[in-house]
Short mmCIF file of C-alpha atoms in Angstrom, two decimals:
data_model
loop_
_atom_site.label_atom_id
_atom_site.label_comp_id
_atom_site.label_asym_id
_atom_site.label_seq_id
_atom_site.Cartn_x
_atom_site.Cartn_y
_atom_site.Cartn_z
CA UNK A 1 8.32 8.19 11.82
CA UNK A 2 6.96 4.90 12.85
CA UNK A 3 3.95 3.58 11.22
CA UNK A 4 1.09 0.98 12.65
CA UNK A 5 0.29 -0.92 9.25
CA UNK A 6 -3.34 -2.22 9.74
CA UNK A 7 -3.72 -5.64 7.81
CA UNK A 8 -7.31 -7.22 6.76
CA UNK A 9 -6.08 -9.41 3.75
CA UNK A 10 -3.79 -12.53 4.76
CA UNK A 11 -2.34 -11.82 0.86
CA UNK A 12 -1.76 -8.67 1.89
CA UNK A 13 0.71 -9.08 4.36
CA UNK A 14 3.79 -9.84 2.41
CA UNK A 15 3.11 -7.29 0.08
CA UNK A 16 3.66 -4.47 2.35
CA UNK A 17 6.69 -6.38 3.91
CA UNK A 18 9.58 -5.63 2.11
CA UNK A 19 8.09 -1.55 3.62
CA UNK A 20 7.90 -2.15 6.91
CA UNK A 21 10.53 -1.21 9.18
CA UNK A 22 11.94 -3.61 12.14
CA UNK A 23 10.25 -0.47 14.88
CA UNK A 24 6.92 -0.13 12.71
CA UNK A 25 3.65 -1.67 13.94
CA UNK A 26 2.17 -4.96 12.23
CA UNK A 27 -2.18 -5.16 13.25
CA UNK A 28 -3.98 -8.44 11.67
CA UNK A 29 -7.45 -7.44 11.80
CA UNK A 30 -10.79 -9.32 10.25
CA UNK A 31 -9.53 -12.22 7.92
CA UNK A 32 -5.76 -11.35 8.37
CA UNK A 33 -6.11 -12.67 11.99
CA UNK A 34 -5.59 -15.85 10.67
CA UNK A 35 -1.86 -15.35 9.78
CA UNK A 36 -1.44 -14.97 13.69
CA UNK A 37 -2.32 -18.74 14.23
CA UNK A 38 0.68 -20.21 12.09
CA UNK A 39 3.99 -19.62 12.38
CA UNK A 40 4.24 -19.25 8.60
CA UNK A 41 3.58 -15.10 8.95
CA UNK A 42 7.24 -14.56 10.57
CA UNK A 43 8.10 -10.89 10.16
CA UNK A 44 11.24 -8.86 11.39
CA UNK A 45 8.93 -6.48 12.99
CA UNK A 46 9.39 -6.13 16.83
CA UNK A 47 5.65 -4.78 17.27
CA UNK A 48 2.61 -7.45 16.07
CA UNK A 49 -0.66 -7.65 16.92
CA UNK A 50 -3.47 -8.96 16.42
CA UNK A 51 -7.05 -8.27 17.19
CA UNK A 52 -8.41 -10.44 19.99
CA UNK A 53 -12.63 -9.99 18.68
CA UNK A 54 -12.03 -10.83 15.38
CA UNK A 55 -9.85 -14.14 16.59
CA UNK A 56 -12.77 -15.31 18.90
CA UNK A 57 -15.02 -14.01 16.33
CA UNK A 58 -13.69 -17.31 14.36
CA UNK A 59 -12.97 -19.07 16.94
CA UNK A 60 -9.48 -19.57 16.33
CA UNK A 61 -7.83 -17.51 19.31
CA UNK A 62 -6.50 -20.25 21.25
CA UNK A 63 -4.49 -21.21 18.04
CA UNK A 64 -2.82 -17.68 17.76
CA UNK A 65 0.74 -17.72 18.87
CA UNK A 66 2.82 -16.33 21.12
CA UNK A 67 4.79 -13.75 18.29
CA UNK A 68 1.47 -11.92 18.21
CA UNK A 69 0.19 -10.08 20.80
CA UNK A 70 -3.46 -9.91 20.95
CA UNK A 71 -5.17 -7.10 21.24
CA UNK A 72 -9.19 -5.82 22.27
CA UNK A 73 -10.56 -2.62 20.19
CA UNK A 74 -9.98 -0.39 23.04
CA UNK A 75 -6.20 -0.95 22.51
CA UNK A 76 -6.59 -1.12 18.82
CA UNK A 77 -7.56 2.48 19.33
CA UNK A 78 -4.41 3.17 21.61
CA UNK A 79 -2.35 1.78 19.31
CA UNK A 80 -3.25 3.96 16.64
CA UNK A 81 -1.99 6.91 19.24
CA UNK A 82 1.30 5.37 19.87
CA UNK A 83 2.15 5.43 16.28
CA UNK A 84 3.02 8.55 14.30
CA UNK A 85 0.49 7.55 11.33
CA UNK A 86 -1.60 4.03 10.52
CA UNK A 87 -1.41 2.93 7.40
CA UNK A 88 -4.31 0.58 6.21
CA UNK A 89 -2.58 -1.30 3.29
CA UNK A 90 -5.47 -2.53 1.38
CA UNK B 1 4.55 23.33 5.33
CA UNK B 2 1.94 21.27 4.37
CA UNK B 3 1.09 17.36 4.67
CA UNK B 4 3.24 15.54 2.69
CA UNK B 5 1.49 11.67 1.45
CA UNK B 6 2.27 8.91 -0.73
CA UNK B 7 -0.52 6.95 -3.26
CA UNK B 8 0.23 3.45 -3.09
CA UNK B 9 -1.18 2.10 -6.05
CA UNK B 10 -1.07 -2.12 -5.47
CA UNK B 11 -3.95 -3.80 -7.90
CA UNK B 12 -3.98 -4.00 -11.52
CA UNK B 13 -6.18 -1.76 -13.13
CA UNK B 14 -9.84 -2.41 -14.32
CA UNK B 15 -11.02 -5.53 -11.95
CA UNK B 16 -11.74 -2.34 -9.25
CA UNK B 17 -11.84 1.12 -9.45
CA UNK B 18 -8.92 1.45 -7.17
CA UNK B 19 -6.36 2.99 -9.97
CA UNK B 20 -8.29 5.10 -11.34
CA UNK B 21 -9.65 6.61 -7.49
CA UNK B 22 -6.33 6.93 -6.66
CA UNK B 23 -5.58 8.99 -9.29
CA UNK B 24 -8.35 11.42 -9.42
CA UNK B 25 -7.42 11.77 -5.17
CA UNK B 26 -3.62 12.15 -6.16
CA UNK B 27 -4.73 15.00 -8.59
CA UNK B 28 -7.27 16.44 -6.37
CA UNK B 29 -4.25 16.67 -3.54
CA UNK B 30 -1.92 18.60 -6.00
CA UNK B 31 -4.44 21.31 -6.43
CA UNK B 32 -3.52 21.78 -2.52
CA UNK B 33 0.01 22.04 -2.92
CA UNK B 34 0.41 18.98 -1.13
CA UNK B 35 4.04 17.29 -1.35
CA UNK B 36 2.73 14.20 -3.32
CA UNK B 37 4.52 10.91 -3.88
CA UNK B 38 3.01 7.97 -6.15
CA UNK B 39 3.95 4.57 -5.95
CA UNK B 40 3.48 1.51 -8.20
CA UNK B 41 3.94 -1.77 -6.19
CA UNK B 42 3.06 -5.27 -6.40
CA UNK B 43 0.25 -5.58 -9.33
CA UNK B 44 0.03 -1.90 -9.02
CA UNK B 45 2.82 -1.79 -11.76
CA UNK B 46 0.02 -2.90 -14.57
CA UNK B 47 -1.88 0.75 -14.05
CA UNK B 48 1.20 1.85 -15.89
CA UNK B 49 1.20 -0.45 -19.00
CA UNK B 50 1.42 0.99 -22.14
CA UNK B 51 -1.49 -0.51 -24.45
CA UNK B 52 -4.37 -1.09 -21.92
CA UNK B 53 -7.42 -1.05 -24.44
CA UNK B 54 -10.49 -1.35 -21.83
CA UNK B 55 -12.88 -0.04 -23.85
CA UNK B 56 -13.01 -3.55 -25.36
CA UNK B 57 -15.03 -3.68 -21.76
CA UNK B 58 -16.67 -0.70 -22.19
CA UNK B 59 -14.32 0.71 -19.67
CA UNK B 60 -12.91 4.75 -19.23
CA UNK B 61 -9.31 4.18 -20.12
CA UNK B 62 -7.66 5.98 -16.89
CA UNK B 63 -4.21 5.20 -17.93
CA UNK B 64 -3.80 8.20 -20.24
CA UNK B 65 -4.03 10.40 -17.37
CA UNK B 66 -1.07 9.25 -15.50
CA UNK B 67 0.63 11.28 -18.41
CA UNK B 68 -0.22 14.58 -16.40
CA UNK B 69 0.51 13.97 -13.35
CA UNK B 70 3.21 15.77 -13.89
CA UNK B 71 1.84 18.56 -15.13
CA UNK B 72 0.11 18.82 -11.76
CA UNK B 73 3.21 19.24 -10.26
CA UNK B 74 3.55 15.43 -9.22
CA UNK B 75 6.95 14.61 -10.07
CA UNK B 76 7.96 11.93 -7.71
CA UNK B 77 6.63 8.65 -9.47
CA UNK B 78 8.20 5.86 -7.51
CA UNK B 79 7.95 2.17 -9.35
CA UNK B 80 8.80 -0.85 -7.69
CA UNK B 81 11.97 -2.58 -9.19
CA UNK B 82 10.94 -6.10 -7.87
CA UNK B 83 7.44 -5.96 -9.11
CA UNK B 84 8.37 -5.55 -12.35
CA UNK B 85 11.04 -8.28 -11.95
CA UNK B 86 8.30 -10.66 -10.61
CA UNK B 87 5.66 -10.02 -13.30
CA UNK B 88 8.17 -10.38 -16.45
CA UNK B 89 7.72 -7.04 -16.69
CA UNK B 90 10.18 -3.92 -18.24
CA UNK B 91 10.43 -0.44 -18.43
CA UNK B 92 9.58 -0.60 -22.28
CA UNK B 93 6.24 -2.20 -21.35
CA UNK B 94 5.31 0.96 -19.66
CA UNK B 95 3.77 4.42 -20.40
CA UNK B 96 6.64 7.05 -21.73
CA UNK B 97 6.28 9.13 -18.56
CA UNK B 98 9.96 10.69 -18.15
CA UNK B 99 9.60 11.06 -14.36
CA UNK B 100 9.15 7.32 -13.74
CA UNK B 101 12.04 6.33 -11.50
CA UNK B 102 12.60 2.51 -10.57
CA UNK B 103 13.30 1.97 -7.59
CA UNK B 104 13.94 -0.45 -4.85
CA UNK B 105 12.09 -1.65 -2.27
CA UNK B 106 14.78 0.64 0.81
CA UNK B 107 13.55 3.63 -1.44
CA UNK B 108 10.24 2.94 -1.15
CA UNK B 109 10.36 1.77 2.27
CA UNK B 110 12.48 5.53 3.93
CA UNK B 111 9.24 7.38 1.45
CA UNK B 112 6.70 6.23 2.89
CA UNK B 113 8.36 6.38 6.74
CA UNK B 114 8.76 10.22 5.59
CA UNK B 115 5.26 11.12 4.54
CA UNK B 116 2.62 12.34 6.98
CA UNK B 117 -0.46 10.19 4.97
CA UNK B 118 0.06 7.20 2.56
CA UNK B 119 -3.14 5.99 1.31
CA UNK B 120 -4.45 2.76 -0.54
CA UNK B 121 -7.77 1.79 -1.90
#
């Protein structure tokens, strides 16, 4: 099964690493958007996003890079249909 | 058959009520037969050390009830080889629960790809 992990923590992120599979989902949302600005957040996941309000929201979108695919809510939602389960690792 | 999900406990216990949540939702899921898993990971290894003393803080101590999750039928108690390793810490440091098993990160990883929910707080 292939799971969308739903970030909101930048610390949070390399916790649930070492649990995420290569085919799994990666979602920076609220603060965790930030991690999609640097190239510091490299992951072996094939499938990152990020989501695009909470970038503008802090005015940082034009600094996200290219490894991260942004995202609007309306996708956030499809995304969390594509996947078999979300996992929100607080 | 029904849902199977894994309890990811990931903070140390006492600065939130995270643990001891977790645990009264992992104990409230066995009464529904539900295939449970728990996990200790990252800081979420301290829930299991063996002297906590909170009521120092005039805090429940929550850590005594680990001891039955077993008896609720939640044998598959899943502890993160690498946190320990990166907090200094070792199996003697723990609770005596017989049904802790240490293991890696893979083991972890193919549980929590296999369960239907897996929940943190």
């Amino acid at each position: 099964m292939n799971s969308l992990y739903i970030i909101n923590n930048p610390q949070k992120l390399s916790e649930a690493l070492p649990f995420i599979g290569e085919n799994d989902g990666i979602l920076l949302i609220e603060d965790a958007v930030v991690l999609a600005t640097s190239d510091s957040a490299q992951t072996h996941c094939k499938n990152q996003f990020a989501l695009e309000e909470d970038l503008i929201a802090r005015g940082v979108k034009d600094k996200s890079q290219a490894s991260w695919e942004l995202v609007d809510y309306p996708r956030f939602v499809e995304l969390t249909l594509t996947f078999d389960k979300s996992i929100t690792w607080l | 058959m029904s849902k199977s999900i894994c309890i990811v406990f990931n903070k140390a216990p006492y600065g939130s009520q995270a643990g001891r949540e977790l645990l009264d939702i992992a104990l409230m899921a066995a009464a529904f037969d539900m295939p449970i898993t728990a996990i200790f990971t990252g800081q979420g290894v301290y829930q299991l050390i063996n002297n906590q003393q909170p009521d120092i803080l005039n805090i429940k101590n929550h850590s005594a009830t680990f001891k039955a999750l077993p008896l609720y039928d939640i044998e598959q108690i899943l502890v993160d080889q690498n946190a320990l390793h990166q907090f200094n810490l070792s199996q003697n440091d723990l609770l005596g629960i017989d049904e802790l098993q240490y293991v890696s990160a893979d083991v972890i990883k193919s549980r929590i790809a296999n369960s239907d929910f897996v929940l943190t707080l």
